[in-house]
Amino acid sequence: MTGYDLPVPFFLPPLLAALVLAVLSFLVSYPLNLGSVRVDVLGLGLLALALVSLRIAFRQAGAGALASGVRGPPWFTPAALAVAALIVFRAVQVFRV
């Protein structure tokens, strides 16, 4: 050990992955015409992966609280809800390409 071993909460990597995927969906796009509707297919794929990652973060935060008896930090729920709101906002924009 180097003495710099900072414990990372087990729910933080999936939460950050969901945030990165949601932000990435704003930066890249692949619009596709499906009949009379124009859809950003790449954005939808990234948002689906972000939702899965957010679900994993919620599950790990809940499982950690049950297993160790220690609740997650108070910032987790507002941060996760903010990421979910960003995902929903972008999902609505995906269909208005």
The first five atom37 places (N, CA, C, CB, O) and aatype in JSON, in Angstrom:
{
  "aatype": [12, 16, 7, 18, 3, 10, 14, 19, 14, 13, 13, 10, 14, 14, 10, 10, 0, 0, 10, 19, 10, 0, 19, 10, 15, 13, 10, 19, 15, 18, 14, 10, 2, 10, 7, 15, 19, 1, 19, 3, 19, 10, 7, 10, 7, 10, 10, 0, 10, 0, 10, 19, 15, 10, 1, 9, 0, 13, 1, 5, 0, 7, 0, 7, 0, 10, 0, 15, 7, 19, 1, 7, 14, 14, 17, 13, 16, 14, 0, 0, 10, 0, 19, 0, 0, 10, 9, 19, 13, 1, 0, 19, 5, 19, 13, 1, 19],
  "atom_mask": [
    [1, 1, 1, 1, 1],
    [1, 1, 1, 1, 1],
    [1, 1, 1, 0, 1],
    [1, 1, 1, 1, 1],
    [1, 1, 1, 1, 1],
    [1, 1, 1, 1, 1],
    [1, 1, 1, 1, 1],
    [1, 1, 1, 1, 1],
    [1, 1, 1, 1, 1],
    [1, 1, 1, 1, 1],
    [1, 1, 1, 1, 1],
    [1, 1, 1, 1, 1],
    [1, 1, 1, 1, 1],
    [1, 1, 1, 1, 1],
    [1, 1, 1, 1, 1],
    [1, 1, 1, 1, 1],
    [1, 1, 1, 1, 1],
    [1, 1, 1, 1, 1],
    [1, 1, 1, 1, 1],
    [1, 1, 1, 1, 1],
    [1, 1, 1, 1, 1],
    [1, 1, 1, 1, 1],
    [1, 1, 1, 1, 1],
    [1, 1, 1, 1, 1],
    [1, 1, 1, 1, 1],
    [1, 1, 1, 1, 1],
    [1, 1, 1, 1, 1],
    [1, 1, 1, 1, 1],
    [1, 1, 1, 1, 1],
    [1, 1, 1, 1, 1],
    [1, 1, 1, 1, 1],
    [1, 1, 1, 1, 1],
    [1, 1, 1, 1, 1],
    [1, 1, 1, 1, 1],
    [1, 1, 1, 0, 1],
    [1, 1, 1, 1, 1],
    [1, 1, 1, 1, 1],
    [1, 1, 1, 1, 1],
    [1, 1, 1, 1, 1],
    [1, 1, 1, 1, 1],
    [1, 1, 1, 1, 1],
    [1, 1, 1, 1, 1],
    [1, 1, 1, 0, 1],
    [1, 1, 1, 1, 1],
    [1, 1, 1, 0, 1],
    [1, 1, 1, 1, 1],
    [1, 1, 1, 1, 1],
    [1, 1, 1, 1, 1],
    [1, 1, 1, 1, 1],
    [1, 1, 1, 1, 1],
    [1, 1, 1, 1, 1],
    [1, 1, 1, 1, 1],
    [1, 1, 1, 1, 1],
    [1, 1, 1, 1, 1],
    [1, 1, 1, 1, 1],
    [1, 1, 1, 1, 1],
    [1, 1, 1, 1, 1],
    [1, 1, 1, 1, 1],
    [1, 1, 1, 1, 1],
    [1, 1, 1, 1, 1],
    [1, 1, 1, 1, 1],
    [1, 1, 1, 0, 1],
    [1, 1, 1, 1, 1],
    [1, 1, 1, 0, 1],
    [1, 1, 1, 1, 1],
    [1, 1, 1, 1, 1],
    [1, 1, 1, 1, 1],
    [1, 1, 1, 1, 1],
    [1, 1, 1, 0, 1],
    [1, 1, 1, 1, 1],
    [1, 1, 1, 1, 1],
    [1, 1, 1, 0, 1],
    [1, 1, 1, 1, 1],
    [1, 1, 1, 1, 1],
    [1, 1, 1, 1, 1],
    [1, 1, 1, 1, 1],
    [1, 1, 1, 1, 1],
    [1, 1, 1, 1, 1],
    [1, 1, 1, 1, 1],
    [1, 1, 1, 1, 1],
    [1, 1, 1, 1, 1],
    [1, 1, 1, 1, 1],
    [1, 1, 1, 1, 1],
    [1, 1, 1, 1, 1],
    [1, 1, 1, 1, 1],
    [1, 1, 1, 1, 1],
    [1, 1, 1, 1, 1],
    [1, 1, 1, 1, 1],
    [1, 1, 1, 1, 1],
    [1, 1, 1, 1, 1],
    [1, 1, 1, 1, 1],
    [1, 1, 1, 1, 1],
    [1, 1, 1, 1, 1],
    [1, 1, 1, 1, 1],
    [1, 1, 1, 1, 1],
    [1, 1, 1, 1, 1],
    [1, 1, 1, 1, 1]
  ],
  "atom_positions": [
    [[0.83, -1.18, 0.0], [0.0, 0.0, 0.0], [0.87, 1.24, 0.0], [-0.94, 0.0, 1.2], [1.96, 1.26, 0.58]],
    [[0.39, 2.25, -0.64], [1.16, 3.48, -0.76], [0.76, 4.52, 0.26], [1.01, 4.04, -2.15], [1.42, 5.56, 0.35]],
    [[-0.26, 4.31, 1.02], [-0.72, 5.3, 1.97], [-1.75, 6.24, 1.39], [0.0, 0.0, 0.0], [-2.3, 7.09, 2.09]],
    [[-2.02, 6.1, 0.1], [-2.99, 6.96, -0.58], [-4.25, 6.18, -0.96], [-2.37, 7.6, -1.83], [-4.92, 6.52, -1.93]],
    [[-4.55, 5.17, -0.21], [-5.68, 4.31, -0.51], [-6.97, 4.99, -0.06], [-5.52, 2.93, 0.17], [-7.37, 4.88, 1.1]],
    [[-7.62, 5.7, -0.99], [-8.88, 6.36, -0.67], [-10.02, 5.42, -1.01], [-9.02, 7.69, -1.44], [-10.11, 4.93, -2.14]],
    [[-10.89, 5.15, -0.06], [-12.01, 4.26, -0.36], [-13.01, 4.94, -1.29], [-12.7, 3.81, 0.94], [-13.47, 6.05, -1.02]],
    [[-13.33, 4.27, -2.37], [-14.33, 4.77, -3.31], [-15.63, 4.05, -3.02], [-13.88, 4.56, -4.8], [-15.66, 2.82, -3.0]],
    [[-16.72, 4.78, -2.79], [-17.99, 4.11, -2.56], [-18.35, 3.24, -3.76], [-19.11, 5.13, -2.27], [-18.15, 3.65, -4.9]],
    [[-18.87, 2.07, -3.51], [-19.13, 1.12, -4.59], [-20.22, 1.57, -5.53], [-19.49, -0.21, -4.0], [-20.35, 1.01, -6.62]],
    [[-21.02, 2.55, -5.16], [-22.07, 3.05, -6.05], [-21.61, 4.25, -6.87], [-23.3, 3.42, -5.25], [-22.34, 4.7, -7.75]],
    [[-20.42, 4.78, -6.6], [-19.96, 5.97, -7.3], [-19.57, 5.71, -8.76], [-18.78, 6.56, -6.57], [-19.94, 6.52, -9.62]],
    [[-18.84, 4.63, -9.11], [-18.5, 4.42, -10.52], [-19.71, 4.29, -11.45], [-17.66, 3.19, -10.65], [-19.69, 4.89, -12.52]],
    [[-20.77, 3.53, -11.1], [-21.91, 3.49, -12.02], [-22.65, 4.82, -12.11], [-22.87, 2.43, -11.59], [-23.2, 5.15, -13.16]],
    [[-22.66, 5.59, -11.02], [-23.3, 6.91, -11.05], [-22.53, 7.85, -11.98], [-23.39, 7.51, -9.63], [-23.13, 8.58, -12.77]],
    [[-21.22, 7.82, -11.88], [-20.4, 8.65, -12.78], [-20.5, 8.18, -14.23], [-18.93, 8.63, -12.33], [-20.5, 9.0, -15.15]],
    [[-20.59, 6.87, -14.43], [-20.74, 6.35, -15.79], [-22.06, 6.81, -16.4], [-20.67, 4.81, -15.79], [-22.11, 7.16, -17.58]],
    [[-23.13, 6.83, -15.61], [-24.42, 7.31, -16.1], [-24.34, 8.79, -16.46], [-25.52, 7.08, -15.06], [-24.9, 9.21, -17.47]],
    [[-23.65, 9.57, -15.65], [-23.49, 10.99, -15.94], [-22.68, 11.21, -17.21], [-22.82, 11.71, -14.76], [-23.05, 12.04, -18.04]],
    [[-21.59, 10.47, -17.37], [-20.75, 10.62, -18.57], [-21.52, 10.21, -19.82], [-19.46, 9.77, -18.44], [-21.43, 10.9, -20.84]],
    [[-22.28, 9.13, -19.77], [-23.06, 8.7, -20.92], [-24.15, 9.71, -21.28], [-23.69, 7.35, -20.66], [-24.4, 9.96, -22.46]],
    [[-24.78, 10.28, -20.27], [-25.82, 11.29, -20.53], [-25.22, 12.53, -21.16], [-26.55, 11.66, -19.24], [-25.79, 13.09, -22.1]],
    [[-24.07, 12.98, -20.66], [-23.42, 14.16, -21.24], [-22.89, 13.85, -22.63], [-22.26, 14.64, -20.34], [-22.94, 14.7, -23.52]],
    [[-22.4, 12.65, -22.84], [-21.9, 12.25, -24.16], [-23.01, 12.24, -25.2], [-21.25, 10.88, -24.09], [-22.75, 12.5, -26.38]],
    [[-24.23, 11.96, -24.78], [-25.34, 11.95, -25.74], [-25.65, 13.35, -26.26], [-26.58, 11.37, -25.09], [-26.25, 13.49, -27.33]],
    [[-25.24, 14.39, -25.53], [-25.39, 15.77, -26.02], [-24.34, 16.08, -27.09], [-25.27, 16.76, -24.86], [-24.57, 16.93, -27.95]],
    [[-23.2, 15.41, -27.02], [-22.08, 15.75, -27.9], [-22.06, 14.98, -29.21], [-20.8, 15.51, -27.18], [-21.59, 15.51, -30.21]],
    [[-22.55, 13.77, -29.23], [-22.53, 12.95, -30.44], [-23.96, 12.61, -30.85], [-21.7, 11.65, -30.23], [-24.85, 12.52, -30.02]],
    [[-24.15, 12.44, -32.15], [-25.49, 12.06, -32.61], [-25.39, 11.33, -33.94], [-26.39, 13.3, -32.74], [-24.44, 11.5, -34.7]],
    [[-26.4, 10.54, -34.2], [-26.56, 9.87, -35.48], [-28.06, 9.91, -35.8], [-26.0, 8.39, -35.45], [-28.78, 8.95, -35.51]],
    [[-28.52, 11.01, -36.41], [-29.96, 11.1, -36.71], [-30.36, 10.15, -37.81], [-30.33, 12.53, -37.1], [-29.62, 9.92, -38.77]],
    [[-31.54, 9.59, -37.66], [-32.04, 8.61, -38.61], [-33.52, 8.88, -38.84], [-31.8, 7.16, -38.11], [-34.26, 9.13, -37.89]],
    [[-33.95, 8.83, -40.09], [-35.36, 9.0, -40.41], [-36.07, 7.66, -40.33], [-35.54, 9.63, -41.83], [-35.72, 6.71, -41.03]],
    [[-37.06, 7.59, -39.47], [-37.89, 6.39, -39.33], [-39.31, 6.78, -39.74], [-37.86, 5.81, -37.86], [-40.11, 7.22, -38.91]],
    [[-39.61, 6.62, -41.01], [-40.9, 7.06, -41.51], [-40.93, 8.57, -41.56], [0.0, 0.0, 0.0], [-40.12, 9.19, -42.25]],
    [[-41.84, 9.16, -40.83], [-41.93, 10.61, -40.79], [-41.28, 11.19, -39.52], [-43.39, 11.05, -40.87], [-41.35, 12.4, -39.28]],
    [[-40.66, 10.33, -38.73], [-40.05, 10.76, -37.47], [-38.54, 10.72, -37.61], [-40.52, 9.86, -36.28], [-37.98, 9.76, -38.14]],
    [[-37.88, 11.76, -37.13], [-36.42, 11.8, -37.13], [-35.94, 11.55, -35.7], [-35.88, 13.18, -37.68], [-36.31, 12.27, -34.77]],
    [[-35.1, 10.53, -35.54], [-34.68, 10.09, -34.21], [-33.15, 10.04, -34.15], [-35.29, 8.7, -33.87], [-32.51, 9.62, -35.11]],
    [[-32.59, 10.46, -33.04], [-31.16, 10.34, -32.8], [-30.9, 8.95, -32.2], [-30.62, 11.48, -31.85], [-31.07, 8.74, -31.0]],
    [[-30.5, 8.02, -33.04], [-30.37, 6.63, -32.63], [-29.2, 6.45, -31.66], [-30.19, 5.73, -33.85], [-29.32, 5.72, -30.68]],
    [[-28.09, 7.11, -31.93], [-26.94, 6.99, -31.04], [-27.25, 7.57, -29.66], [-25.71, 7.7, -31.66], [-26.84, 7.02, -28.64]],
    [[-27.98, 8.68, -29.63], [-28.38, 9.27, -28.35], [-29.27, 8.34, -27.56], [0.0, 0.0, 0.0], [-29.11, 8.21, -26.34]],
    [[-30.2, 7.68, -28.23], [-31.08, 6.73, -27.54], [-30.29, 5.56, -26.96], [-32.15, 6.2, -28.5], [-30.56, 5.11, -25.85]],
    [[-29.32, 5.07, -27.72], [-28.49, 3.97, -27.22], [-27.68, 4.37, -26.0], [0.0, 0.0, 0.0], [-27.6, 3.63, -25.03]],
    [[-27.07, 5.55, -26.06], [-26.3, 6.03, -24.92], [-27.18, 6.26, -23.7], [-25.58, 7.33, -25.29], [-26.77, 5.98, -22.57]],
    [[-28.39, 6.77, -23.92], [-29.29, 7.01, -22.8], [-29.79, 5.71, -22.19], [-30.47, 7.86, -23.25], [-30.0, 5.63, -20.98]],
    [[-29.99, 4.69, -23.02], [-30.39, 3.39, -22.48], [-29.28, 2.82, -21.59], [-30.72, 2.4, -23.63], [-29.55, 2.28, -20.52]],
    [[-28.03, 2.95, -22.04], [-26.91, 2.49, -21.21], [-26.79, 3.32, -19.93], [-25.61, 2.56, -22.01], [-26.44, 2.79, -18.88]],
    [[-27.07, 4.62, -20.03], [-27.03, 5.47, -18.84], [-28.09, 5.06, -17.82], [-27.22, 6.95, -19.23], [-27.84, 5.06, -16.62]],
    [[-29.28, 4.71, -18.3], [-30.33, 4.26, -17.39], [-29.96, 2.95, -16.7], [-31.64, 4.08, -18.14], [-30.23, 2.77, -15.51]],
    [[-29.34, 2.03, -17.44], [-28.9, 0.77, -16.84], [-27.85, 1.04, -15.78], [-28.35, -0.19, -17.93], [-27.88, 0.45, -14.7]],
    [[-26.91, 1.93, -16.09], [-25.86, 2.26, -15.13], [-26.44, 2.94, -13.89], [-24.82, 3.16, -15.78], [-25.99, 2.69, -12.77]],
    [[-27.42, 3.8, -14.08], [-28.06, 4.46, -12.94], [-28.81, 3.45, -12.08], [-29.03, 5.57, -13.42], [-28.8, 3.55, -10.85]],
    [[-29.44, 2.49, -12.7], [-30.13, 1.43, -11.96], [-29.14, 0.61, -11.14], [-30.91, 0.52, -12.92], [-29.43, 0.23, -10.0]],
    [[-27.97, 0.34, -11.71], [-26.95, -0.41, -10.98], [-26.47, 0.4, -9.78], [-25.75, -0.75, -11.91], [-26.25, -0.16, -8.7]],
    [[-26.31, 1.71, -9.95], [-25.88, 2.55, -8.84], [-26.9, 2.53, -7.71], [-25.65, 4.0, -9.32], [-26.54, 2.42, -6.54]],
    [[-28.19, 2.63, -8.05], [-29.23, 2.58, -7.02], [-29.24, 1.22, -6.33], [-30.61, 2.87, -7.64], [-29.41, 1.14, -5.11]],
    [[-29.07, 0.16, -7.09], [-29.08, -1.17, -6.49], [-27.89, -1.35, -5.56], [-29.07, -2.24, -7.58], [-28.04, -1.92, -4.48]],
    [[-26.72, -0.89, -5.97], [-25.55, -1.04, -5.12], [-25.64, -0.17, -3.87], [-24.29, -0.7, -5.9], [-25.19, -0.58, -2.8]],
    [[-26.21, 1.0, -3.99], [-26.38, 1.85, -2.81], [-27.35, 1.21, -1.83], [-26.88, 3.26, -3.21], [-27.12, 1.26, -0.62]],
    [[-28.41, 0.61, -2.33], [-29.38, -0.05, -1.46], [-28.83, -1.32, -0.85], [0.0, 0.0, 0.0], [-29.08, -1.61, 0.32]],
    [[-28.08, -2.09, -1.64], [-27.52, -3.34, -1.13], [-26.44, -3.06, -0.09], [-26.94, -4.18, -2.27], [-26.31, -3.8, 0.89]],
    [[-25.68, -2.0, -0.29], [-24.66, -1.65, 0.69], [-25.28, -1.23, 2.01], [0.0, 0.0, 0.0], [-24.76, -1.54, 3.08]],
    [[-26.39, -0.53, 1.93], [-27.07, -0.11, 3.16], [-27.64, -1.31, 3.9], [-28.18, 0.89, 2.84], [-27.63, -1.34, 5.13]],
    [[-28.14, -2.28, 3.16], [-28.7, -3.47, 3.81], [-27.61, -4.36, 4.38], [-29.56, -4.26, 2.83], [-27.75, -4.91, 5.47]],
    [[-26.5, -4.51, 3.64], [-25.46, -5.43, 4.06], [-24.65, -4.89, 5.24], [-24.54, -5.73, 2.91], [-24.36, -5.62, 6.18]],
    [[-24.29, -3.62, 5.18], [-23.42, -3.08, 6.22], [-24.17, -2.35, 7.31], [-22.41, -2.16, 5.6], [-23.61, -2.06, 8.37]],
    [[-25.43, -2.04, 7.08], [-26.19, -1.3, 8.06], [-25.9, 0.19, 8.04], [0.0, 0.0, 0.0], [-26.42, 0.94, 8.88]],
    [[-25.09, 0.62, 7.1], [-24.73, 2.03, 6.99], [-25.45, 2.6, 5.78], [-23.18, 2.21, 6.87], [-25.37, 2.07, 4.68]],
    [[-26.14, 3.69, 6.01], [-26.86, 4.33, 4.9], [-25.86, 5.04, 4.0], [-27.92, 5.33, 5.42], [-24.76, 5.39, 4.41]],
    [[-26.28, 5.24, 2.75], [-25.45, 5.98, 1.82], [-25.35, 7.43, 2.22], [0.0, 0.0, 0.0], [-26.11, 7.9, 3.07]],
    [[-24.42, 8.15, 1.61], [-24.29, 9.57, 1.97], [-25.52, 10.35, 1.54], [-23.03, 10.17, 1.32], [-26.23, 9.94, 0.62]],
    [[-25.78, 11.47, 2.18], [-27.0, 12.22, 1.87], [-26.98, 12.85, 0.48], [-27.21, 13.3, 2.89], [-28.04, 13.24, -0.02]],
    [[-25.83, 12.96, -0.15], [-25.77, 13.58, -1.47], [-26.11, 12.6, -2.58], [-24.4, 14.15, -1.71], [-26.33, 13.02, -3.72]],
    [[-26.16, 11.29, -2.28], [-26.36, 10.32, -3.35], [-27.73, 10.45, -4.01], [-26.2, 8.92, -2.8], [-27.82, 10.49, -5.24]],
    [[-28.79, 10.52, -3.23], [-30.13, 10.57, -3.81], [-30.36, 11.82, -4.65], [-31.17, 10.5, -2.71], [-30.86, 11.7, -5.76]],
    [[-30.01, 13.03, -4.18], [-30.18, 14.2, -5.06], [-29.31, 14.14, -6.31], [-29.86, 15.47, -4.29], [-29.73, 14.56, -7.39]],
    [[-28.09, 13.6, -6.17], [-27.21, 13.5, -7.34], [-27.78, 12.5, -8.35], [-25.8, 13.07, -6.92], [-27.77, 12.77, -9.55]],
    [[-28.28, 11.37, -7.87], [-28.85, 10.38, -8.77], [-30.12, 10.89, -9.43], [-29.14, 9.08, -8.02], [-30.37, 10.63, -10.61]],
    [[-30.93, 11.63, -8.69], [-32.14, 12.21, -9.28], [-31.8, 13.29, -10.3], [-33.04, 12.79, -8.19], [-32.51, 13.44, -11.29]],
    [[-30.73, 14.03, -10.07], [-30.3, 15.04, -11.06], [-29.82, 14.36, -12.34], [-29.17, 15.93, -10.47], [-30.1, 14.84, -13.44]],
    [[-29.1, 13.26, -12.21], [-28.67, 12.51, -13.4], [-29.88, 11.94, -14.13], [-27.68, 11.37, -13.01], [-29.93, 11.96, -15.36]],
    [[-30.85, 11.43, -13.39], [-32.08, 10.91, -14.01], [-32.84, 12.02, -14.74], [-32.98, 10.27, -12.95], [-33.37, 11.79, -15.82]],
    [[-32.89, 13.21, -14.15], [-33.55, 14.33, -14.81], [-32.83, 14.72, -16.09], [-33.65, 15.53, -13.88], [-33.46, 15.06, -17.08]],
    [[-31.5, 14.69, -16.06], [-30.71, 14.98, -17.27], [-30.99, 13.95, -18.35], [-29.21, 15.01, -16.94], [-31.1, 14.29, -19.53]],
    [[-31.1, 12.69, -17.97], [-31.38, 11.63, -18.94], [-32.77, 11.83, -19.55], [-31.29, 10.24, -18.27], [-32.93, 11.69, -20.76]],
    [[-33.75, 12.14, -18.74], [-35.11, 12.36, -19.25], [-35.16, 13.58, -20.16], [-36.1, 12.53, -18.09], [-35.81, 13.55, -21.21]],
    [[-34.48, 14.66, -19.77], [-34.43, 15.87, -20.6], [-33.84, 15.58, -21.96], [-33.62, 16.97, -19.9], [-34.35, 16.03, -22.98]],
    [[-32.75, 14.82, -21.98], [-32.1, 14.5, -23.25], [-32.96, 13.53, -24.06], [-30.7, 13.9, -23.01], [-32.98, 13.61, -25.29]],
    [[-33.65, 12.62, -23.41], [-34.5, 11.66, -24.12], [-35.64, 12.39, -24.84], [-35.07, 10.61, -23.14], [-36.04, 11.99, -25.94]],
    [[-36.16, 13.44, -24.23], [-37.2, 14.21, -24.9], [-36.62, 14.96, -26.1], [-37.85, 15.2, -23.91], [-37.28, 15.08, -27.13]],
    [[-35.39, 15.45, -25.97], [-34.75, 16.14, -27.08], [-34.38, 15.21, -28.23], [-33.52, 16.86, -26.6], [-34.33, 15.64, -29.38]],
    [[-34.12, 13.96, -27.93], [-33.7, 13.0, -28.96], [-34.77, 12.88, -30.05], [-33.42, 11.62, -28.34], [-34.44, 12.71, -31.23]],
    [[-36.02, 12.97, -29.66], [-37.08, 12.82, -30.64], [-37.39, 14.12, -31.38], [-38.31, 12.32, -29.96], [-38.22, 14.13, -32.3]],
    [[-36.74, 15.21, -30.99], [-36.94, 16.48, -31.69], [-35.7, 16.88, -32.48], [-37.32, 17.58, -30.69], [-35.38, 18.07, -32.55]],
    [[-35.0, 15.95, -33.05], [-33.77, 16.23, -33.81], [-34.05, 17.03, -35.05], [-33.08, 14.96, -34.19], [-33.12, 17.34, -35.79]]
  ]
}
